PDB file of C-alpha atoms and ligand atoms in Angstrom:
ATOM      1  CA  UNK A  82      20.964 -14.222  -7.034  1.00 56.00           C
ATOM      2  CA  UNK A  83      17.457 -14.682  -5.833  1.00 65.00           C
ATOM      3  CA  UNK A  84      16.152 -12.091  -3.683  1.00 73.00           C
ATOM      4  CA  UNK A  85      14.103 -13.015  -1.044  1.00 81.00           C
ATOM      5  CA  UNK A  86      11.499 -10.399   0.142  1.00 94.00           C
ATOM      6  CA  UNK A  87       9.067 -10.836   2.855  1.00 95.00           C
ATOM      7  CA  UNK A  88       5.653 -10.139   1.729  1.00 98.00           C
ATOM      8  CA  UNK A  89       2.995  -7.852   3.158  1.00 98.00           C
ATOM      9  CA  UNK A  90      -0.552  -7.774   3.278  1.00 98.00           C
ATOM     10  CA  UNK A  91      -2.083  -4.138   3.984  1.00 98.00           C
ATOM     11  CA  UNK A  92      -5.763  -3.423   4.878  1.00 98.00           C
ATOM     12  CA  UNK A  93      -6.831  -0.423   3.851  1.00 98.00           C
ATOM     13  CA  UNK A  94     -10.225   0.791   5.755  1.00 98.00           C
ATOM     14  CA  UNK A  95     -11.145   3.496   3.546  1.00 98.00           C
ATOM     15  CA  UNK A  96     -13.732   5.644   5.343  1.00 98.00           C
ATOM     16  CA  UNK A  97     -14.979   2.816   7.250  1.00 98.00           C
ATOM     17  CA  UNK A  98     -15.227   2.067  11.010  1.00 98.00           C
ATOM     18  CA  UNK A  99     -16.175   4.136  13.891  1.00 98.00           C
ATOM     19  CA  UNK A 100     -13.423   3.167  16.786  1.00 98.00           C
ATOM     20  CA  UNK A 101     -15.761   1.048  18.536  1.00 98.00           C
ATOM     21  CA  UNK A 102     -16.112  -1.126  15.571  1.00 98.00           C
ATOM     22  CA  UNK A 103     -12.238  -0.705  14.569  1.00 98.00           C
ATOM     23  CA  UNK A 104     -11.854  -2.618  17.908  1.00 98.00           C
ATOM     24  CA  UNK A 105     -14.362  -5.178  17.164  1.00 98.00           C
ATOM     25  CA  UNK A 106     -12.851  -5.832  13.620  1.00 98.00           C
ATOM     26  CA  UNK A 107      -9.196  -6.210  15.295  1.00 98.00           C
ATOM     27  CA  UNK A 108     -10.521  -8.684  17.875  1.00 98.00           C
ATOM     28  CA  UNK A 109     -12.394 -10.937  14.987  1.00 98.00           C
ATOM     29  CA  UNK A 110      -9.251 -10.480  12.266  1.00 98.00           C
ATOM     30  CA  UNK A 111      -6.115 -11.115  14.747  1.00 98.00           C
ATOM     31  CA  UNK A 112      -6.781 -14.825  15.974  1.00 98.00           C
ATOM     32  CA  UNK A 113      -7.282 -15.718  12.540  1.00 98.00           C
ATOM     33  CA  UNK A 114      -3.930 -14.424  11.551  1.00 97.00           C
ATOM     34  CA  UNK A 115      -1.851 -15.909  14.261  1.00 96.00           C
ATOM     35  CA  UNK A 116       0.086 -18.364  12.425  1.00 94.00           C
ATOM     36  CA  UNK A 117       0.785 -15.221   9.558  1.00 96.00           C
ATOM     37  CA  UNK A 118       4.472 -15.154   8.992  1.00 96.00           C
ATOM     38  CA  UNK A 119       4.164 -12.317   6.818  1.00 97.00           C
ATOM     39  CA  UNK A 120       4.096  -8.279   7.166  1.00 98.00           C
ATOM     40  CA  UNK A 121       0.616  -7.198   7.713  1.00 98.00           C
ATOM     41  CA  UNK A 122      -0.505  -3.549   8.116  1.00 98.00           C
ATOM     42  CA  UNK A 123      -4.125  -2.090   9.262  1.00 98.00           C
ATOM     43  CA  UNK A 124      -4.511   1.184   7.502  1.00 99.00           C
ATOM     44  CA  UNK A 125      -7.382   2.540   9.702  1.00 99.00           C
ATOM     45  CA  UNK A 126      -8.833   5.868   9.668  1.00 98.00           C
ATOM     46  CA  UNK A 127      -7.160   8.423  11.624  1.00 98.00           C
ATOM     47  CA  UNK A 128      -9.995   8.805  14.430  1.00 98.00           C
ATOM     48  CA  UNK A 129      -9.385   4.703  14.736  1.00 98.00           C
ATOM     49  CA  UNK A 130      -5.762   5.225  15.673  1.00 98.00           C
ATOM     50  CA  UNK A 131      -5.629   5.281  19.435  1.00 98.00           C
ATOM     51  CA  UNK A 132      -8.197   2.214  19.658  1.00 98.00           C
ATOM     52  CA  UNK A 133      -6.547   0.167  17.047  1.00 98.00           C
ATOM     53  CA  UNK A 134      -3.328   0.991  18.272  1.00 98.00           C
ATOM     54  CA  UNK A 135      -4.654  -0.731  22.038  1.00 98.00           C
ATOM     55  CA  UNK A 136      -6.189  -3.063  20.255  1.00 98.00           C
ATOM     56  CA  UNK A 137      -3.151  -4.280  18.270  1.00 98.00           C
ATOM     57  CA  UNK A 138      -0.624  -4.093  21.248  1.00 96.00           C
ATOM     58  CA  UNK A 139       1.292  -7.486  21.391  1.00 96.00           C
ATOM     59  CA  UNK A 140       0.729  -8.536  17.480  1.00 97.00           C
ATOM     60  CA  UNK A 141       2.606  -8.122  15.086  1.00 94.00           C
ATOM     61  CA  UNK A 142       0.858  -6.060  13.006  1.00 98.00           C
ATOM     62  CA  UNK A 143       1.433  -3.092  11.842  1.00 98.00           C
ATOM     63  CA  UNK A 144      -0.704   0.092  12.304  1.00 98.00           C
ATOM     64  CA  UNK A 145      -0.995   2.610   9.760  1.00 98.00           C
ATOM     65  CA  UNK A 146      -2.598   5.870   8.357  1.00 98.00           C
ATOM     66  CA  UNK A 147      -4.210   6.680   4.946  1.00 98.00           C
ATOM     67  CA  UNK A 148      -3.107  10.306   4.370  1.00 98.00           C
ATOM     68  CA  UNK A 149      -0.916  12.800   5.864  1.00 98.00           C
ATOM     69  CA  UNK A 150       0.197  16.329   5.031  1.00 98.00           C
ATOM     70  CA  UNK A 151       3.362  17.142   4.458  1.00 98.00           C
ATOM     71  CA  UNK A 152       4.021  20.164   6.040  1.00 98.00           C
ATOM     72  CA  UNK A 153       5.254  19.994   9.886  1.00 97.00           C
ATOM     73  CA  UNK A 154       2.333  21.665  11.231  1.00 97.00           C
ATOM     74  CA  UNK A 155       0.980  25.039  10.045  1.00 98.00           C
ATOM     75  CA  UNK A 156      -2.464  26.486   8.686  1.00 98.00           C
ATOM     76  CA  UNK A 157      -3.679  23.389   7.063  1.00 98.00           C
ATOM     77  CA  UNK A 158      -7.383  23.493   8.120  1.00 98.00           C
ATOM     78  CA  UNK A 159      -8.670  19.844   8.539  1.00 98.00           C
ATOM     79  CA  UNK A 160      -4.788  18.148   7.944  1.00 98.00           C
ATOM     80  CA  UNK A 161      -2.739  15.779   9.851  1.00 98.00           C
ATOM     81  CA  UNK A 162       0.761  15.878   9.985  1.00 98.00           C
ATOM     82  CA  UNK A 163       3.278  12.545  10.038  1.00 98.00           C
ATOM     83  CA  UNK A 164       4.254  13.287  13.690  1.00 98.00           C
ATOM     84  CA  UNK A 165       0.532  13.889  14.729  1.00 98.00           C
ATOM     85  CA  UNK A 166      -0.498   9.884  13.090  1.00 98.00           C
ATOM     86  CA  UNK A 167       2.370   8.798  14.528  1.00 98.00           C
ATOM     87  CA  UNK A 168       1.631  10.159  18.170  1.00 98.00           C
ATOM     88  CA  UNK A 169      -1.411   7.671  18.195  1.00 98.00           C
ATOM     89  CA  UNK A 170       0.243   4.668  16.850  1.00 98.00           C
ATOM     90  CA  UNK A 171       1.095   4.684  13.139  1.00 98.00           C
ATOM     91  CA  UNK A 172       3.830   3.185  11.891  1.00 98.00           C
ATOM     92  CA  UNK A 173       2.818   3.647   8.205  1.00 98.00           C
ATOM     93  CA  UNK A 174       0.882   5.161   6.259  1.00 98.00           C
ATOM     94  CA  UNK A 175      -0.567   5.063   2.698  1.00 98.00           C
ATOM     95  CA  UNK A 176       0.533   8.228   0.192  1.00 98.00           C
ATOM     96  CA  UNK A 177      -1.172   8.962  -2.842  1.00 98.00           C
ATOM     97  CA  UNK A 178      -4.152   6.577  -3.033  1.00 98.00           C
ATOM     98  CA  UNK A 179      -5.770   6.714  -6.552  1.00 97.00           C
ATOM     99  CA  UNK A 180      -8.948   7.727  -4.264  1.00 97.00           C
ATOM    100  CA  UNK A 181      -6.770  11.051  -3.050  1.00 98.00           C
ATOM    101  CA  UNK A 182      -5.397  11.632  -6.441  1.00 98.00           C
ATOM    102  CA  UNK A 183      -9.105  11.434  -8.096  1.00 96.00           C
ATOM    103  CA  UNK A 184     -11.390  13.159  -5.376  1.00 97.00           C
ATOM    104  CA  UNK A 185      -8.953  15.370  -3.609  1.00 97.00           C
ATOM    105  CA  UNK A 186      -6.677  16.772  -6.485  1.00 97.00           C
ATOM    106  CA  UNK A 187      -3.760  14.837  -5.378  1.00 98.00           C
ATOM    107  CA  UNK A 188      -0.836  15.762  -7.712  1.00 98.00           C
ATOM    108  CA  UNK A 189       2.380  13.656  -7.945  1.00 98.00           C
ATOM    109  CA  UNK A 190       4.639  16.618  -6.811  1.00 98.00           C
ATOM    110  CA  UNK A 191       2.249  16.630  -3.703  1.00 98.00           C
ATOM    111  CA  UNK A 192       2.728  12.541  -3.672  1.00 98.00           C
ATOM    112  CA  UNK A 193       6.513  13.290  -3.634  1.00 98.00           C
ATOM    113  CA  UNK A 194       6.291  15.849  -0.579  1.00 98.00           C
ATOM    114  CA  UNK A 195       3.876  13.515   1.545  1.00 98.00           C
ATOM    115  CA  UNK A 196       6.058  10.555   0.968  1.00 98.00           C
ATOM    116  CA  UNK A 197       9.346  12.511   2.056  1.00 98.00           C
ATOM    117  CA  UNK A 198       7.622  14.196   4.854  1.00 98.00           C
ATOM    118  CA  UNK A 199       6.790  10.124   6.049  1.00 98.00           C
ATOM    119  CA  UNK A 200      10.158   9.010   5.863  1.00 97.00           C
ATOM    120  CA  UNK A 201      11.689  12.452   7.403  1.00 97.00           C
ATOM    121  CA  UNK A 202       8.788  11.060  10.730  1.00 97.00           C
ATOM    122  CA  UNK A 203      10.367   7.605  10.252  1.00 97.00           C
ATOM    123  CA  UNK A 204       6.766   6.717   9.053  1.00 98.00           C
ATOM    124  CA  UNK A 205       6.909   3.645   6.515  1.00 98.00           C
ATOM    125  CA  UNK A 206       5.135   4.887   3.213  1.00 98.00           C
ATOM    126  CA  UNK A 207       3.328   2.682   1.321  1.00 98.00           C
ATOM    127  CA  UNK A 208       3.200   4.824  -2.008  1.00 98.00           C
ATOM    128  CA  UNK A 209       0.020   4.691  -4.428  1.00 98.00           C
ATOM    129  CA  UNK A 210       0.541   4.070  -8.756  1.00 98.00           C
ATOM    130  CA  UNK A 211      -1.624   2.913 -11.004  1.00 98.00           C
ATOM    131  CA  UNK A 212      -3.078   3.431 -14.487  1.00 97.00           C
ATOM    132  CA  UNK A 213      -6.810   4.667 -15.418  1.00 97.00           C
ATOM    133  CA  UNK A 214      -8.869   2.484 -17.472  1.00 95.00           C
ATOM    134  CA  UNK A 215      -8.709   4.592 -20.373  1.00 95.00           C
ATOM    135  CA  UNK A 216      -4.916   5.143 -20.150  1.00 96.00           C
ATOM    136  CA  UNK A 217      -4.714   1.198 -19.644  1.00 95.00           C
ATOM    137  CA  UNK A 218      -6.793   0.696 -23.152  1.00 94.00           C
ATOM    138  CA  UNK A 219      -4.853   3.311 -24.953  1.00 96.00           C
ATOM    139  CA  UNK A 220      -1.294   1.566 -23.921  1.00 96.00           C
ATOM    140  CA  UNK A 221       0.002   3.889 -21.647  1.00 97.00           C
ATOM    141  CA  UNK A 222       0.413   2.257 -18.436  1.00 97.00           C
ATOM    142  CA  UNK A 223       3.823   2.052 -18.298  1.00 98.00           C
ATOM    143  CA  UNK A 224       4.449   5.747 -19.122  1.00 98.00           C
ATOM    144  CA  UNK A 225       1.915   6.746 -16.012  1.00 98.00           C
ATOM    145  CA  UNK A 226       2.997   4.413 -13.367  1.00 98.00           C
ATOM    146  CA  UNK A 227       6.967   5.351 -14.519  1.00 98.00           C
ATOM    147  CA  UNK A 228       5.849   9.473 -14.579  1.00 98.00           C
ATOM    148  CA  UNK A 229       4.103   8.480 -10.866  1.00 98.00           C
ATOM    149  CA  UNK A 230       6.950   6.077  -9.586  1.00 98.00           C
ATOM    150  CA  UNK A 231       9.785   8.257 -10.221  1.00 98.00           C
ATOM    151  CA  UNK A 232       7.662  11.881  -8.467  1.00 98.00           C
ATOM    152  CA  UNK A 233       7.009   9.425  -5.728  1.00 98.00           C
ATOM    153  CA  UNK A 234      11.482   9.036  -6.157  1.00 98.00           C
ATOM    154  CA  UNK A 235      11.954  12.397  -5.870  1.00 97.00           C
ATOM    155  CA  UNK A 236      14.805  13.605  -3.298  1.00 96.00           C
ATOM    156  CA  UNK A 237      15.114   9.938  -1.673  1.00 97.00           C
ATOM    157  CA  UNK A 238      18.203   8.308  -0.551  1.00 96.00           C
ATOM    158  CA  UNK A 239      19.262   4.693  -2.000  1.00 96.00           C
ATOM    159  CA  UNK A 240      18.761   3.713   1.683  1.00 96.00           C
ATOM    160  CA  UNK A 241      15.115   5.477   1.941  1.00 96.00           C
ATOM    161  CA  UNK A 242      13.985   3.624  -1.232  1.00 97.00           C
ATOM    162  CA  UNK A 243      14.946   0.282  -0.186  1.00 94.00           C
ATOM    163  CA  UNK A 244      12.761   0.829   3.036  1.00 93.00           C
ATOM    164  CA  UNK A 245      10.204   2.231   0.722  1.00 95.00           C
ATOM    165  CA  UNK A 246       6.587  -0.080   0.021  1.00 98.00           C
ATOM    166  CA  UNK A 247       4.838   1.207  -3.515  1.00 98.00           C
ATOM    167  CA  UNK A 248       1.641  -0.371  -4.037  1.00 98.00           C
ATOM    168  CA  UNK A 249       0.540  -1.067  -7.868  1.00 98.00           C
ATOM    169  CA  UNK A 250      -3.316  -0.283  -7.935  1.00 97.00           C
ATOM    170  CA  UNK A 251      -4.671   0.206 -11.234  1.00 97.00           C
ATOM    171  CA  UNK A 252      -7.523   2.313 -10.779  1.00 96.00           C
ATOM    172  CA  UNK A 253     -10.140  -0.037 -12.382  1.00 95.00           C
ATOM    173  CA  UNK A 254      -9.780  -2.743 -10.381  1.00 94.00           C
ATOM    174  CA  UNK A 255     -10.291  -0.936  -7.204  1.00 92.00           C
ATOM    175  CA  UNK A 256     -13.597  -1.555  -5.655  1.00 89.00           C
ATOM    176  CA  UNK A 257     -14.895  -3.292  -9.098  1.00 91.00           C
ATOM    177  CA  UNK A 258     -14.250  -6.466  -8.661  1.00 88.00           C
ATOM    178  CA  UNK A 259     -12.280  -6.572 -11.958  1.00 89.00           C
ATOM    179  CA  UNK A 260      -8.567  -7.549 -10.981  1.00 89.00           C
ATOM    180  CA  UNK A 261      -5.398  -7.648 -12.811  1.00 92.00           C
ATOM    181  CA  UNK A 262      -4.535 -10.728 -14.393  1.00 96.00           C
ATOM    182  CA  UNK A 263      -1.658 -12.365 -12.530  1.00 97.00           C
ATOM    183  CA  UNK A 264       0.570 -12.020 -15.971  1.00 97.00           C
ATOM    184  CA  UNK A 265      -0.710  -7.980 -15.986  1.00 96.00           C
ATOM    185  CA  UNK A 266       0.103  -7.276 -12.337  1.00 97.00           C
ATOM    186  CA  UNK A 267       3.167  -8.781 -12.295  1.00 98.00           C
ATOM    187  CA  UNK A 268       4.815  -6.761 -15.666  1.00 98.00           C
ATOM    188  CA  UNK A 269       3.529  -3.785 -14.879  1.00 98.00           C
ATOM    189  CA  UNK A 270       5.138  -4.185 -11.266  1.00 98.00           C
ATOM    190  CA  UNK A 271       8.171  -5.414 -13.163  1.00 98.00           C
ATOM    191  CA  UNK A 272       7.893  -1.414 -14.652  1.00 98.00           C
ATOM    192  CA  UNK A 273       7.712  -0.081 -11.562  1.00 98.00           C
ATOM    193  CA  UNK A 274      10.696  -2.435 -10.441  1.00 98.00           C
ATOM    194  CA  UNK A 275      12.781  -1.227 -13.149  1.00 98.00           C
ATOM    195  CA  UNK A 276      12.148   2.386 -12.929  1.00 98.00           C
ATOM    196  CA  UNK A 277      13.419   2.090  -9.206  1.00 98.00           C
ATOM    197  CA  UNK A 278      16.316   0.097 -10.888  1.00 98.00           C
ATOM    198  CA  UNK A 279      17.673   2.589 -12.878  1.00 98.00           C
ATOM    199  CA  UNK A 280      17.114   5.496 -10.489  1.00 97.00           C
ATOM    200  CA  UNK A 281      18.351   3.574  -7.270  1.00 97.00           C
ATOM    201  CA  UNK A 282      20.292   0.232  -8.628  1.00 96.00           C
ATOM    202  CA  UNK A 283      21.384  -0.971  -5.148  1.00 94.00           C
ATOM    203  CA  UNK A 284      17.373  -0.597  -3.718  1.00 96.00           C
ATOM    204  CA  UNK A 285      15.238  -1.856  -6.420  1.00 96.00           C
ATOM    205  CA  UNK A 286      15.590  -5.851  -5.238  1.00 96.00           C
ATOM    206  CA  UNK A 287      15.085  -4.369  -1.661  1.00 96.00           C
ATOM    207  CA  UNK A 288      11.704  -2.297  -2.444  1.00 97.00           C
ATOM    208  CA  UNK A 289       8.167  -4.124  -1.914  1.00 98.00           C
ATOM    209  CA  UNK A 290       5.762  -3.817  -4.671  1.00 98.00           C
ATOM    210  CA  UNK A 291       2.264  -4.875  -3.665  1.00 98.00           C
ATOM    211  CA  UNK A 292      -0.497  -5.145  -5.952  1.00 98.00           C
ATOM    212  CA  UNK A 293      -3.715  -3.635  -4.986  1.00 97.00           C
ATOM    213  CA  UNK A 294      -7.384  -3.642  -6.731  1.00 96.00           C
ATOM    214  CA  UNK A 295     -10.312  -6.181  -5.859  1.00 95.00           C
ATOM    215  CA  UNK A 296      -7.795  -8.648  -4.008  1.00 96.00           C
ATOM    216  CA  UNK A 297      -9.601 -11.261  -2.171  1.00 96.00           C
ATOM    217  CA  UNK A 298      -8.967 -14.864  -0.478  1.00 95.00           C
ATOM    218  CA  UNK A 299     -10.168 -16.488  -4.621  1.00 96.00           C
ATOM    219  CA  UNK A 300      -7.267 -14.497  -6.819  1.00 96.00           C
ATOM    220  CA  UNK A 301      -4.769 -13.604  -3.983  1.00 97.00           C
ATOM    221  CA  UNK A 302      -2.885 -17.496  -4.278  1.00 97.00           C
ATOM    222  CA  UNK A 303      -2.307 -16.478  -8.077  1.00 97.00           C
ATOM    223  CA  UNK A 304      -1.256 -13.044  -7.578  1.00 97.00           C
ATOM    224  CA  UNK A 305       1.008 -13.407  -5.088  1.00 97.00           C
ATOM    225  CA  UNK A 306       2.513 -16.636  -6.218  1.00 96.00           C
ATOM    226  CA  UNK A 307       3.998 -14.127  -9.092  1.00 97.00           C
ATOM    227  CA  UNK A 308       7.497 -13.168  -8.575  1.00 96.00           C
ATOM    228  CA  UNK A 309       7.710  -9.487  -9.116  1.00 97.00           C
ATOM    229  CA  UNK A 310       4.510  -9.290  -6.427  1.00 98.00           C
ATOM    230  CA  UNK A 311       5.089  -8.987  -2.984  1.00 98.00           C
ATOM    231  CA  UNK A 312       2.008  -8.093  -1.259  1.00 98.00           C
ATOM    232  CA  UNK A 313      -0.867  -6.852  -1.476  1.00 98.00           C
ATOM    233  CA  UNK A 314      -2.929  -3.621  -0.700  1.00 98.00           C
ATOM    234  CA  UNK A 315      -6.110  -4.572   0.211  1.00 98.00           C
ATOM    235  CA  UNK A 316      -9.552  -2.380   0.413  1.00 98.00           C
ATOM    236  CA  UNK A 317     -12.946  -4.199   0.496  1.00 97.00           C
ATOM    237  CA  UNK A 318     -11.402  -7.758   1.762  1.00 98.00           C
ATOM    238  CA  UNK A 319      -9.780  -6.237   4.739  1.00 98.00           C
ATOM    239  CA  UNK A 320     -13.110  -5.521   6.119  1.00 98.00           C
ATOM    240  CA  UNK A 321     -13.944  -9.143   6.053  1.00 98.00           C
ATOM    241  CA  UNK A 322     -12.014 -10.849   8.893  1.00 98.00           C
ATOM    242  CA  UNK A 323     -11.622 -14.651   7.472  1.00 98.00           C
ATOM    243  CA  UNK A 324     -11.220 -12.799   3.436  1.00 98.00           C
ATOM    244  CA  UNK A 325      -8.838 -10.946   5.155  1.00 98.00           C
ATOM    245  CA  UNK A 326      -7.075 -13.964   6.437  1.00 98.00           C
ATOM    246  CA  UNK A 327      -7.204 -16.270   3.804  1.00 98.00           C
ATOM    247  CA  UNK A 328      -4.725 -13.632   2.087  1.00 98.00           C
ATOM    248  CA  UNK A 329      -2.931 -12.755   4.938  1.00 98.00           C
ATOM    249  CA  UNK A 330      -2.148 -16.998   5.463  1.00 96.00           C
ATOM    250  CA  UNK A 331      -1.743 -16.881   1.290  1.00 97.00           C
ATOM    251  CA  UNK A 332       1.293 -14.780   1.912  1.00 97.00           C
ATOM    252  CA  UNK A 333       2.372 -16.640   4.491  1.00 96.00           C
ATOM    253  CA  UNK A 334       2.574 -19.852   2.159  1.00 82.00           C
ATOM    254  CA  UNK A 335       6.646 -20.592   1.907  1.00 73.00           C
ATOM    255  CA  UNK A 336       7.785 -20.362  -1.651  1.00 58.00           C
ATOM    256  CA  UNK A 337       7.758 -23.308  -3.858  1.00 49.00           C
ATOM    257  CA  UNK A 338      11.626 -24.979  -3.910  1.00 43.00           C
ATOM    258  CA  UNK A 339      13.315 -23.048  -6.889  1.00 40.00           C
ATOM    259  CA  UNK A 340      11.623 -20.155  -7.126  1.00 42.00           C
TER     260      UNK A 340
HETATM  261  P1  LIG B  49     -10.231  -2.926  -3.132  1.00 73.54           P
HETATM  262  O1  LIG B  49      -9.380  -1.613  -2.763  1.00 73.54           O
HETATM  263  O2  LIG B  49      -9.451  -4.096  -2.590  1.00 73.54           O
HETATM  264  O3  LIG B  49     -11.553  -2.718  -2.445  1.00 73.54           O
HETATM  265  O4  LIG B  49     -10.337  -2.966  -4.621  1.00 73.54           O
HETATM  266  C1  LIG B  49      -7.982  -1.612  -2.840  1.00 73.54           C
HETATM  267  C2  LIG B  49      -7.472  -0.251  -2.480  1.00 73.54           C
HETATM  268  O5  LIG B  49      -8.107   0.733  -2.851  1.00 73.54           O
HETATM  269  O6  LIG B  49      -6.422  -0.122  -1.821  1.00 73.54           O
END
């Protein structure tokens, strides 16, 4: 049986945009993206929430975070907690961006806690693999986005997992300009696809795997036309209102008959 999952296309601000110029962005991207019939998210920084969230009132896009903590509330000097994102519009958030894992010390145990703390808020997490170049060249992909995927697992429901979005990001295509191959993106998502598979059989043809890294309105046709890949998580593009919605209309393209 072919399953049939809707796509999404997340932005993913970085440390970008003051909320004056969040609102400017949203006001150039959304007409372009009115005819989108797939998910998209704006992951904005969390000072951008309350004026993206005004902004975005009446689309149908989804507003997210990039981070949370994953305690309740507590001594956690300079932290945000699910509830407090949430409070000023998110609906999502991104957990365990390679950028987190390689600047911050981001562990996978701490990728586990942040994405059950999300789904505890009834925040959507859209949770962060992906291979380093070197671990790429020396053939270990698969055993780091498997060790990553199955942390991210940890302590879920079947029916949490199916809700779940894991973006596949390998770490050297992000911000580079050097992107997956269609072919590489869409086995090593295939990985991450079967790892949910034998964990959480009846969730792993629900889950969406998106494929992150130097995305843009060229290569996202080919990527996305892959059938393991189901959206994409984009950084540099989403900045960009027409790159932006080139992929966002890409996504929206109806499936060839067949596939
Ligand atoms: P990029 O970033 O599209 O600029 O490569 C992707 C990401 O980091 O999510």
């Amino acid at each position: 049986m072919t399953v049939v999952r809707k796509k999404l296309i997340a932005g993913n601000w970085k440390m970008n945009l003051t909320p004056s110029e969040a609102a400017a962005l949203i006001d150039a991207t959304l007409p372009l993206i009115s005819e989108a019939s797939c998910g998209v998210a704006m992951c904005v920084p969390a000072v951008d929430l309350p004026a993206a969230h005004d902004r975005l009132r009446g689309s149908r896009v989804t507003l997210g975070a990039q981070n949370i903590h994953w305690a309740d509330k507590g001594a956690y000097t300079g932290e945000l907690s699910a509830a407090m994102v949430q409070s000023v519009g998110a609906a999502c958030v991104i957990i365990g961006h390679s950028e987190r894992r390689q600047y911050f010390a981001e562990t996978d145990a701490a990728v586990g806690m942040k994405t059950r703390a999300a789904l505890a808020a009834g925040l959507l997490p859209i949770v962060c693999v992906g291979e380093l170049k070197e671990e790429r060249l020396s053939g270990q992909t698969s055993e780091v986005v498997t060790r990553q995927t199955l942390a991210a697992l940890d302590g879920l429901t079947p029916d949490q997992v199916s809700s779940l979005v894991i973006a596949y990001e390998p770490v050297w295509a992000i911000g580079t300009g050097l992107v997956a191959s269609d072919e590489q993106a869409n086995e090593t998502i295939g990985v991450i696809r079967g790892v949910v598979r034998n964990k959480f059989p009846t969730a792993a043809d629900s889950v969406r795997i998106l494929y992150g890294g130097s995305m843009n309105a060229q290569n996202a046709p080919g990527l996305l036309a892959q059938p393991e890949i189901d959206g994409g998580l984009i950084g540099g593009a989403s900045l960009k209102p027409a790159d932006f919605a080139a992929i966002v209309n890409a996504a929206s393209q109806p499936l060839a008959a067949g596939s």
